[in-house]
PDB file of C-alpha atoms in Angstrom:
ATOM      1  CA  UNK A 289       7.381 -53.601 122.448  1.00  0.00           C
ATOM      2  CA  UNK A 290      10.239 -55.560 121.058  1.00  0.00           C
ATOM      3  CA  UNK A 291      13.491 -56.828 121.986  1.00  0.00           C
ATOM      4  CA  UNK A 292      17.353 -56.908 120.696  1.00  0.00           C
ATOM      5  CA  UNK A 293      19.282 -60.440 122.826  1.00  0.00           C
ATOM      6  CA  UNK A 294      22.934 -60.481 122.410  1.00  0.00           C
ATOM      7  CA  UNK A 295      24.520 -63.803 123.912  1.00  0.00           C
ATOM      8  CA  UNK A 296      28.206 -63.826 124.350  1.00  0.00           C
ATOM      9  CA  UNK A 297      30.541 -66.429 124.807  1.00  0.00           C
ATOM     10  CA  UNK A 298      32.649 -64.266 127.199  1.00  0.00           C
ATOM     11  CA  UNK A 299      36.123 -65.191 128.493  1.00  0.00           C
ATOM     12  CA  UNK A 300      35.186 -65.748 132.572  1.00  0.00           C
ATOM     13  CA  UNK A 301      38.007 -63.883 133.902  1.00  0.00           C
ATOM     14  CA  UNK A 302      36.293 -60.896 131.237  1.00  0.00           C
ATOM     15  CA  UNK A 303      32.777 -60.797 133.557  1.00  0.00           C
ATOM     16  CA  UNK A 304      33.551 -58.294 135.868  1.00  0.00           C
ATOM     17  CA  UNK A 305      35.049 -56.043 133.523  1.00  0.00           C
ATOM     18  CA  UNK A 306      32.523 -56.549 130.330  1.00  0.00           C
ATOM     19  CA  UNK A 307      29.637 -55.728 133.462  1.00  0.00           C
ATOM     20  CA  UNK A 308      31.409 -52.649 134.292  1.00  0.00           C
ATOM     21  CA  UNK A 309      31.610 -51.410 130.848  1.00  0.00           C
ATOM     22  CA  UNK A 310      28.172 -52.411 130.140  1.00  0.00           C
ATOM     23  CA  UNK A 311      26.827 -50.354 133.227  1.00  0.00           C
ATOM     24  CA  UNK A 312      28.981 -47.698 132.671  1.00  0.00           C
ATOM     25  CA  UNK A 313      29.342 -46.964 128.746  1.00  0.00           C
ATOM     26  CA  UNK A 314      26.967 -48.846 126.849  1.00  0.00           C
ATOM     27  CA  UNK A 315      23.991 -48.484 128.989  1.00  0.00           C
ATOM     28  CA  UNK A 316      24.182 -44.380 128.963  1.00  0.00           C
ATOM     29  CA  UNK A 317      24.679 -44.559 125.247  1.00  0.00           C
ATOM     30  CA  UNK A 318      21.558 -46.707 124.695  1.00  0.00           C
ATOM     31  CA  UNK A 319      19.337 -43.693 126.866  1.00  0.00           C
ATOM     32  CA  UNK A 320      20.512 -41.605 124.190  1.00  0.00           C
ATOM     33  CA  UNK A 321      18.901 -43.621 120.988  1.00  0.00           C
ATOM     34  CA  UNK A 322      15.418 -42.618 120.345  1.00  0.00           C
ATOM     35  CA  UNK A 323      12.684 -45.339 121.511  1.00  0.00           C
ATOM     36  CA  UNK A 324      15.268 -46.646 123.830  1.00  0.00           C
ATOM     37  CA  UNK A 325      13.458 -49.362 127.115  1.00  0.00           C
ATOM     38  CA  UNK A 326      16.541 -49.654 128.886  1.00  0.00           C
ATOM     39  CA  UNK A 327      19.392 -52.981 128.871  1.00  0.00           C
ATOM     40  CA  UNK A 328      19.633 -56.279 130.897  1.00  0.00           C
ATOM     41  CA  UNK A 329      22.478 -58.074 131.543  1.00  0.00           C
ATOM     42  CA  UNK A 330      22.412 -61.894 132.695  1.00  0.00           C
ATOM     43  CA  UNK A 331      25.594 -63.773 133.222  1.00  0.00           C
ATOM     44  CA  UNK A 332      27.026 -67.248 133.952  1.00  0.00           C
ATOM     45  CA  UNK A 333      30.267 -66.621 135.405  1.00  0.00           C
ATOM     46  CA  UNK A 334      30.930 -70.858 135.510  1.00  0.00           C
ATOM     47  CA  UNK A 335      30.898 -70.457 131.470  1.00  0.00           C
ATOM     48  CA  UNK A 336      30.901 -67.548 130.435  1.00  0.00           C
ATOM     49  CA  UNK A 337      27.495 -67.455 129.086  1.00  0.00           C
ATOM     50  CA  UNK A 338      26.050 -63.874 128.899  1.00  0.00           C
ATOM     51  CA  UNK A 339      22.775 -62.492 127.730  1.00  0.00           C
ATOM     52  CA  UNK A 340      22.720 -58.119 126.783  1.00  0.00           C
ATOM     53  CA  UNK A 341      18.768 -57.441 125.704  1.00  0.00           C
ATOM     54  CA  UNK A 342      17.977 -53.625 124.873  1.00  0.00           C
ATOM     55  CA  UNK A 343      14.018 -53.075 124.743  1.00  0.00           C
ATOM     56  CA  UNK A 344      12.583 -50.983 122.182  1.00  0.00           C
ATOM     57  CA  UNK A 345       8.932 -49.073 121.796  1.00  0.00           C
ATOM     58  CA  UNK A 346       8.742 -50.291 117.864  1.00  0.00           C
ATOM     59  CA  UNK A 347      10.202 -52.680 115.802  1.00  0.00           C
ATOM     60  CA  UNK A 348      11.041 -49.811 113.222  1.00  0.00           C
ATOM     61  CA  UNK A 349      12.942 -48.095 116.360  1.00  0.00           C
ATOM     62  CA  UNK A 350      14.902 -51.340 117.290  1.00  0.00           C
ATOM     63  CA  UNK A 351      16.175 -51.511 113.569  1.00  0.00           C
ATOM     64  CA  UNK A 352      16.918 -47.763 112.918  1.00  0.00           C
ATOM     65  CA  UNK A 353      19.304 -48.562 115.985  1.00  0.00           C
ATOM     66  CA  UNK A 354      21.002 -50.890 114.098  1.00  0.00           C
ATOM     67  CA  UNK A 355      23.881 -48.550 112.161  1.00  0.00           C
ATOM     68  CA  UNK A 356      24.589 -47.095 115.850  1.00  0.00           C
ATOM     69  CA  UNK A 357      24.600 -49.980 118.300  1.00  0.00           C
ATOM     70  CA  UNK A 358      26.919 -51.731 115.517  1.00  0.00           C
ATOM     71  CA  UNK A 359      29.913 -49.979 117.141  1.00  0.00           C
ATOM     72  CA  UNK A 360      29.014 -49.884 120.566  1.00  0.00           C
ATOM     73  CA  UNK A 361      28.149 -53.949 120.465  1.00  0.00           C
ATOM     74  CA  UNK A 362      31.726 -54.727 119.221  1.00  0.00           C
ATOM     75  CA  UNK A 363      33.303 -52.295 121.769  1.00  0.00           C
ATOM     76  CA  UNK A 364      31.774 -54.887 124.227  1.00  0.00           C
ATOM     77  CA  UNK A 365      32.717 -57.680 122.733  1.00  0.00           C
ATOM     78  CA  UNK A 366      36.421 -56.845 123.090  1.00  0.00           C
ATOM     79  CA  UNK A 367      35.884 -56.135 126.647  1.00  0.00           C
ATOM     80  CA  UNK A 368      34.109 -59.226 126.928  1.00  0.00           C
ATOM     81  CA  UNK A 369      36.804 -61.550 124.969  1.00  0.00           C
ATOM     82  CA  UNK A 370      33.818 -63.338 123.132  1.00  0.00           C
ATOM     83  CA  UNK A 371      31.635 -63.992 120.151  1.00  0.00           C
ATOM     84  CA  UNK A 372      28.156 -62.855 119.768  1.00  0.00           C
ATOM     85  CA  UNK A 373      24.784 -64.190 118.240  1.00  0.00           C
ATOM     86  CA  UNK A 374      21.897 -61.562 117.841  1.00  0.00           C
ATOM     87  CA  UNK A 375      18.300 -62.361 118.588  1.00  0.00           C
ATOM     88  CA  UNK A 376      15.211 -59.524 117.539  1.00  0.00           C
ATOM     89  CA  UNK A 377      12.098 -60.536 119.774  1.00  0.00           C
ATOM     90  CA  UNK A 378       8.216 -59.609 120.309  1.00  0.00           C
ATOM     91  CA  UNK A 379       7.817 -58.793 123.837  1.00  0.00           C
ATOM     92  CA  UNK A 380       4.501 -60.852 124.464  1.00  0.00           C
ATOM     93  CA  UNK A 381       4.433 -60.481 128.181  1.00  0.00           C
ATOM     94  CA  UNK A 382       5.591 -58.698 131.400  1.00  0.00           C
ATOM     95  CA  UNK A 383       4.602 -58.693 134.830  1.00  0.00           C
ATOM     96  CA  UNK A 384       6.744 -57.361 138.018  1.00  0.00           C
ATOM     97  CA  UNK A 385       6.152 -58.198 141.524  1.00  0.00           C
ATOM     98  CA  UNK A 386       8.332 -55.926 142.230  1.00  0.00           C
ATOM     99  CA  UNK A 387      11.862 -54.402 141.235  1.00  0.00           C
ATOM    100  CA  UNK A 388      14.819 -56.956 141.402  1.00  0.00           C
ATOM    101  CA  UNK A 389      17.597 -56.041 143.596  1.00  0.00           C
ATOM    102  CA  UNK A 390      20.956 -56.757 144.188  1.00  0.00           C
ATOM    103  CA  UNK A 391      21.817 -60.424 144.185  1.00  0.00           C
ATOM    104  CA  UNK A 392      18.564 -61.300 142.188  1.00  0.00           C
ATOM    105  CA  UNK A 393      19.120 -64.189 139.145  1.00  0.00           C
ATOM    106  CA  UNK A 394      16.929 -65.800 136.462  1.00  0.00           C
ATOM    107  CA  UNK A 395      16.061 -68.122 134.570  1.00  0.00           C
ATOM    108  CA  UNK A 396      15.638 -68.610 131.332  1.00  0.00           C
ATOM    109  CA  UNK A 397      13.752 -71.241 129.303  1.00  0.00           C
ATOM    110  CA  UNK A 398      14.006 -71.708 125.415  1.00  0.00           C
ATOM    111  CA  UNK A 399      11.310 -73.300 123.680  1.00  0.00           C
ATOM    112  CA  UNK A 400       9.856 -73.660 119.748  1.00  0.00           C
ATOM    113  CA  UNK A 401       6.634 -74.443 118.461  1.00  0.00           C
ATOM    114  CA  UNK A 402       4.969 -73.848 114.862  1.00  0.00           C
ATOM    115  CA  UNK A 403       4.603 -70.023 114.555  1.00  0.00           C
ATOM    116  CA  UNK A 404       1.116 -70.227 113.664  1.00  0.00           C
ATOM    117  CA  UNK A 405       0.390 -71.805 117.316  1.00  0.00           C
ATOM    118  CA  UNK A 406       2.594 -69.152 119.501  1.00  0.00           C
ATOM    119  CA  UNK A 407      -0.237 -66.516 120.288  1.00  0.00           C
ATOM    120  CA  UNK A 408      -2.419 -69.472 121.292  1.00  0.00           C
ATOM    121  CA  UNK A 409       0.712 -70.649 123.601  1.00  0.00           C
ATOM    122  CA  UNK A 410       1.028 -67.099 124.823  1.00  0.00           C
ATOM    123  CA  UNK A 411      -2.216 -66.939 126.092  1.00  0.00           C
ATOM    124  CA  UNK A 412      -2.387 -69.926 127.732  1.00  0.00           C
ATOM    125  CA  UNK A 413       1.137 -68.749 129.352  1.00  0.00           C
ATOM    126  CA  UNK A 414      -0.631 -65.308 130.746  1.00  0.00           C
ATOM    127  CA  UNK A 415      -3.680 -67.357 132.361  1.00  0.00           C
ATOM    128  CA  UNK A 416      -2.192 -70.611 133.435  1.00  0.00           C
ATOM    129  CA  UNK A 417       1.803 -70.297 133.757  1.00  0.00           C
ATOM    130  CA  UNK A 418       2.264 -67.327 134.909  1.00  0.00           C
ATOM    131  CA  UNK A 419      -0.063 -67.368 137.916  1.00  0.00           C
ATOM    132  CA  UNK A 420       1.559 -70.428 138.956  1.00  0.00           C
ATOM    133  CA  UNK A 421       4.732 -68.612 138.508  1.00  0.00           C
ATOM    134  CA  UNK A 422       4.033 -66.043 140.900  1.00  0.00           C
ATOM    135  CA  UNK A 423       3.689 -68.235 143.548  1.00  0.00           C
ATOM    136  CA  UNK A 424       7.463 -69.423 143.659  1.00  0.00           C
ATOM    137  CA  UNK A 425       9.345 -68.825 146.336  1.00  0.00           C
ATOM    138  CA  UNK A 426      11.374 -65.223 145.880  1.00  0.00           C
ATOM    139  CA  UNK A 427       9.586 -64.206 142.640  1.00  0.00           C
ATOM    140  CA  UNK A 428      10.421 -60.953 141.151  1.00  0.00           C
ATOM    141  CA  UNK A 429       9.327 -60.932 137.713  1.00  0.00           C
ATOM    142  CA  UNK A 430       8.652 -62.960 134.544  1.00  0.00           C
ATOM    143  CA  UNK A 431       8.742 -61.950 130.763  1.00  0.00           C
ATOM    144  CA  UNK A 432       7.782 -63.796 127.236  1.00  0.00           C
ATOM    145  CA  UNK A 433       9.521 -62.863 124.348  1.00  0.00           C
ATOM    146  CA  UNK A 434       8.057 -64.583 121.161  1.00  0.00           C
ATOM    147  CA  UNK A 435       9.913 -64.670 117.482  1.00  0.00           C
ATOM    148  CA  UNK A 436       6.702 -64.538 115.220  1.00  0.00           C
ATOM    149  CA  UNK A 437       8.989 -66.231 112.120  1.00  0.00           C
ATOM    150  CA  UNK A 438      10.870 -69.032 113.998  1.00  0.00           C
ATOM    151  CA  UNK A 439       8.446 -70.086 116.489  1.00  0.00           C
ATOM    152  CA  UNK A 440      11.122 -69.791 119.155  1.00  0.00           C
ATOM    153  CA  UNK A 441      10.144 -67.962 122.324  1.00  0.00           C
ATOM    154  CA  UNK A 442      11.774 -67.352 125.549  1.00  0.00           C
ATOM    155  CA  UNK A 443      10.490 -67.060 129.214  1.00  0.00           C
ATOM    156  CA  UNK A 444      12.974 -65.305 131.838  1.00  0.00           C
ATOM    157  CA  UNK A 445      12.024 -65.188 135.990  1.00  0.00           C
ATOM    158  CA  UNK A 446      13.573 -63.435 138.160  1.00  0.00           C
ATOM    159  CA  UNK A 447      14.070 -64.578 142.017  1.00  0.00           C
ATOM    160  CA  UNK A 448      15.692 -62.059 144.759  1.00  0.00           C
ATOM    161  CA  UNK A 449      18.451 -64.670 145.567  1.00  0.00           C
ATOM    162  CA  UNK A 450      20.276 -67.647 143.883  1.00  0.00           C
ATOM    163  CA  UNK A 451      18.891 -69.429 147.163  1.00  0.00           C
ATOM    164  CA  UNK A 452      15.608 -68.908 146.172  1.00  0.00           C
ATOM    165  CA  UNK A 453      15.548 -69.622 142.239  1.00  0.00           C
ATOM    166  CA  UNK A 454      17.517 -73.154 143.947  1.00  0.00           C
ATOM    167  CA  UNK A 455      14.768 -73.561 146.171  1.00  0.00           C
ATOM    168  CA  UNK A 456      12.056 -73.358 143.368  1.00  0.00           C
ATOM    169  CA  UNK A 457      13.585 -75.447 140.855  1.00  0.00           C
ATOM    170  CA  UNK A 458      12.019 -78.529 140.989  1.00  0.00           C
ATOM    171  CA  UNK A 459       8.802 -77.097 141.259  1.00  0.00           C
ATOM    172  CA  UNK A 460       9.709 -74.606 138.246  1.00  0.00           C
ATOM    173  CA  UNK A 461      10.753 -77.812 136.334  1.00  0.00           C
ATOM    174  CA  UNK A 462       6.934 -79.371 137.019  1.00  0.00           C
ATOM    175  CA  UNK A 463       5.666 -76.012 135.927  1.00  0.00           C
ATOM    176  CA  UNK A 464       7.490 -76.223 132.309  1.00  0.00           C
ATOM    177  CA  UNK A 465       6.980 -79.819 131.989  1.00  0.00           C
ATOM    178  CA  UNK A 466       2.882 -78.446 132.311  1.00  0.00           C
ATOM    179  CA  UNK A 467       2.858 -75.740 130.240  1.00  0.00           C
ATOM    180  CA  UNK A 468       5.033 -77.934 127.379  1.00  0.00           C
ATOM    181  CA  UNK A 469       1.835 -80.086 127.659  1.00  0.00           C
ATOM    182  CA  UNK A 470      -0.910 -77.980 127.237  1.00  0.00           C
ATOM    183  CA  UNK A 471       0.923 -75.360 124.968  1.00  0.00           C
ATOM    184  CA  UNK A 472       2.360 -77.784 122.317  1.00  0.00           C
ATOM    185  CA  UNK A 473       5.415 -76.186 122.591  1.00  0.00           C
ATOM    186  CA  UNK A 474       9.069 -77.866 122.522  1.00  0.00           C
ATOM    187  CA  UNK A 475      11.925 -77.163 125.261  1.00  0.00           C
ATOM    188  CA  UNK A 476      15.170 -76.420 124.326  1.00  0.00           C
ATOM    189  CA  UNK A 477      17.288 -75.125 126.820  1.00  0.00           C
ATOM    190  CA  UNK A 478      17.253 -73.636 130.590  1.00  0.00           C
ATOM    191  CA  UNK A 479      19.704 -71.799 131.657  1.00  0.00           C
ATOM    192  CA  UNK A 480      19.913 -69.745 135.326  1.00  0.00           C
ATOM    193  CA  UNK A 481      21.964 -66.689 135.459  1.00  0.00           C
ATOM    194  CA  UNK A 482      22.967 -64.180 137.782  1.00  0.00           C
ATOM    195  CA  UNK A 483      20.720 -60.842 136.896  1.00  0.00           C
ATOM    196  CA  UNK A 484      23.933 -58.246 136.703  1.00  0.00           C
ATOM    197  CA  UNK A 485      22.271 -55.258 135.067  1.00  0.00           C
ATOM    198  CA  UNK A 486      18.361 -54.681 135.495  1.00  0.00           C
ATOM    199  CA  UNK A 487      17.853 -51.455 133.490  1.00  0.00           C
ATOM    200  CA  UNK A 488      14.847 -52.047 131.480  1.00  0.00           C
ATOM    201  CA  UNK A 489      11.983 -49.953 131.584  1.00  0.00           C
ATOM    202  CA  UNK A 490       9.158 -52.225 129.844  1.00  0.00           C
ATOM    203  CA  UNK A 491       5.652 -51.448 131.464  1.00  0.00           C
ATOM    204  CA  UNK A 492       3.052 -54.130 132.426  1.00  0.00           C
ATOM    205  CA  UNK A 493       2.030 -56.021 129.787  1.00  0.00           C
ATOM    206  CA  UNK A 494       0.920 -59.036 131.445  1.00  0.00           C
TER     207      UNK A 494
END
């Protein structure tokens, strides 16, 4: 399974309309492309910080998309009022408690290490991290996505309420602090969001 991340640098007063348009336009047009997982949609409305991520079967399916999303990304970006940068990701890992729901949020840790060490990291993230994960108050889910050429992953956790993910946070920051330790790997940012759109359709891979 891979991934496609789009992060905008929306205008804030764009949110509510760039979600609407999201939920309402781009997400039936991505159903229609073939190998098609679904869309997320994480937002900052503070900063205007926003995170699209389509899921794909293949990597060959994610980049025959390419000619098609072009149009449909820059459609959003008007709506939005923002610049994008474009991410392509490995989905490494995925396990759901259960189905977020209204009001759920997430966050999302950056982090780098040398490619050649990242499926050694990733396995120490399935049997160490993410048990400990699980345990945090109002846990949804948690995926790994993993760029095999930069070394740069990503973890995202989902909580059913911003009071929750608030709750958990300094025992989420001993947790990353941990697995920084015994993975090798470098943090570079963490970010929490409010979960707007939670469309994809990635099975268990945990």
């Amino acid at each position: 399974m891979f991934a496609r991340s789009t992060t905008i640098q929306a205008q804030p007063s764009a949110i509510d309309a760039g979600i609407a348009h999201m939920r309402d336009i781009v997400l039936p047009a991505l159903r229609e492309l073939p190998g098609c997982f679904g869309l997320s949609l994480l937002v900052d409305r503070d900063n205007g910080h926003c995170i699209a991520t389509s899921a794909w079967e293949s990597e060959d399916a994610m980049h025959d998309s390419a000619e098609r999303i072009g149009p449909i990304r820059d459609r959003a970006l008007e709506i939005f009022g923002g610049s994008a940068q474009i991410e392509e990701w490995e989905i490494a890992g995925l396990h759901r408690a259960h189905h977020a729901n209204e009001g759920a949020c997430v966050r999302a840790t950056w982090v780098k290490t040398d490619p050649s060490r990242l499926d050694s990291a990733v396995e120490i993230y399935k049997a160490g991290t993410l048990p400990a994960i699980e345990d945090l108050e109002g846990f949804c889910s948690a995926s790994l996505m993993i760029n095999r050429r930069s070394g740069r992953a990503v973890s995202c956790t989902s909580f059913d309420s911003a009071a929750a993910m608030a709750a958990n946070r300094e025992q989420s920051a001993s947790l990353r602090v941990d697995a920084a330790r015994r993975t090798g790997v470098a943090a570079l940012d963490v970010r929490e969001f409010e979960l707007a759109l939670a469309h994809l359709r990635v099975p268990e891979m945990a």
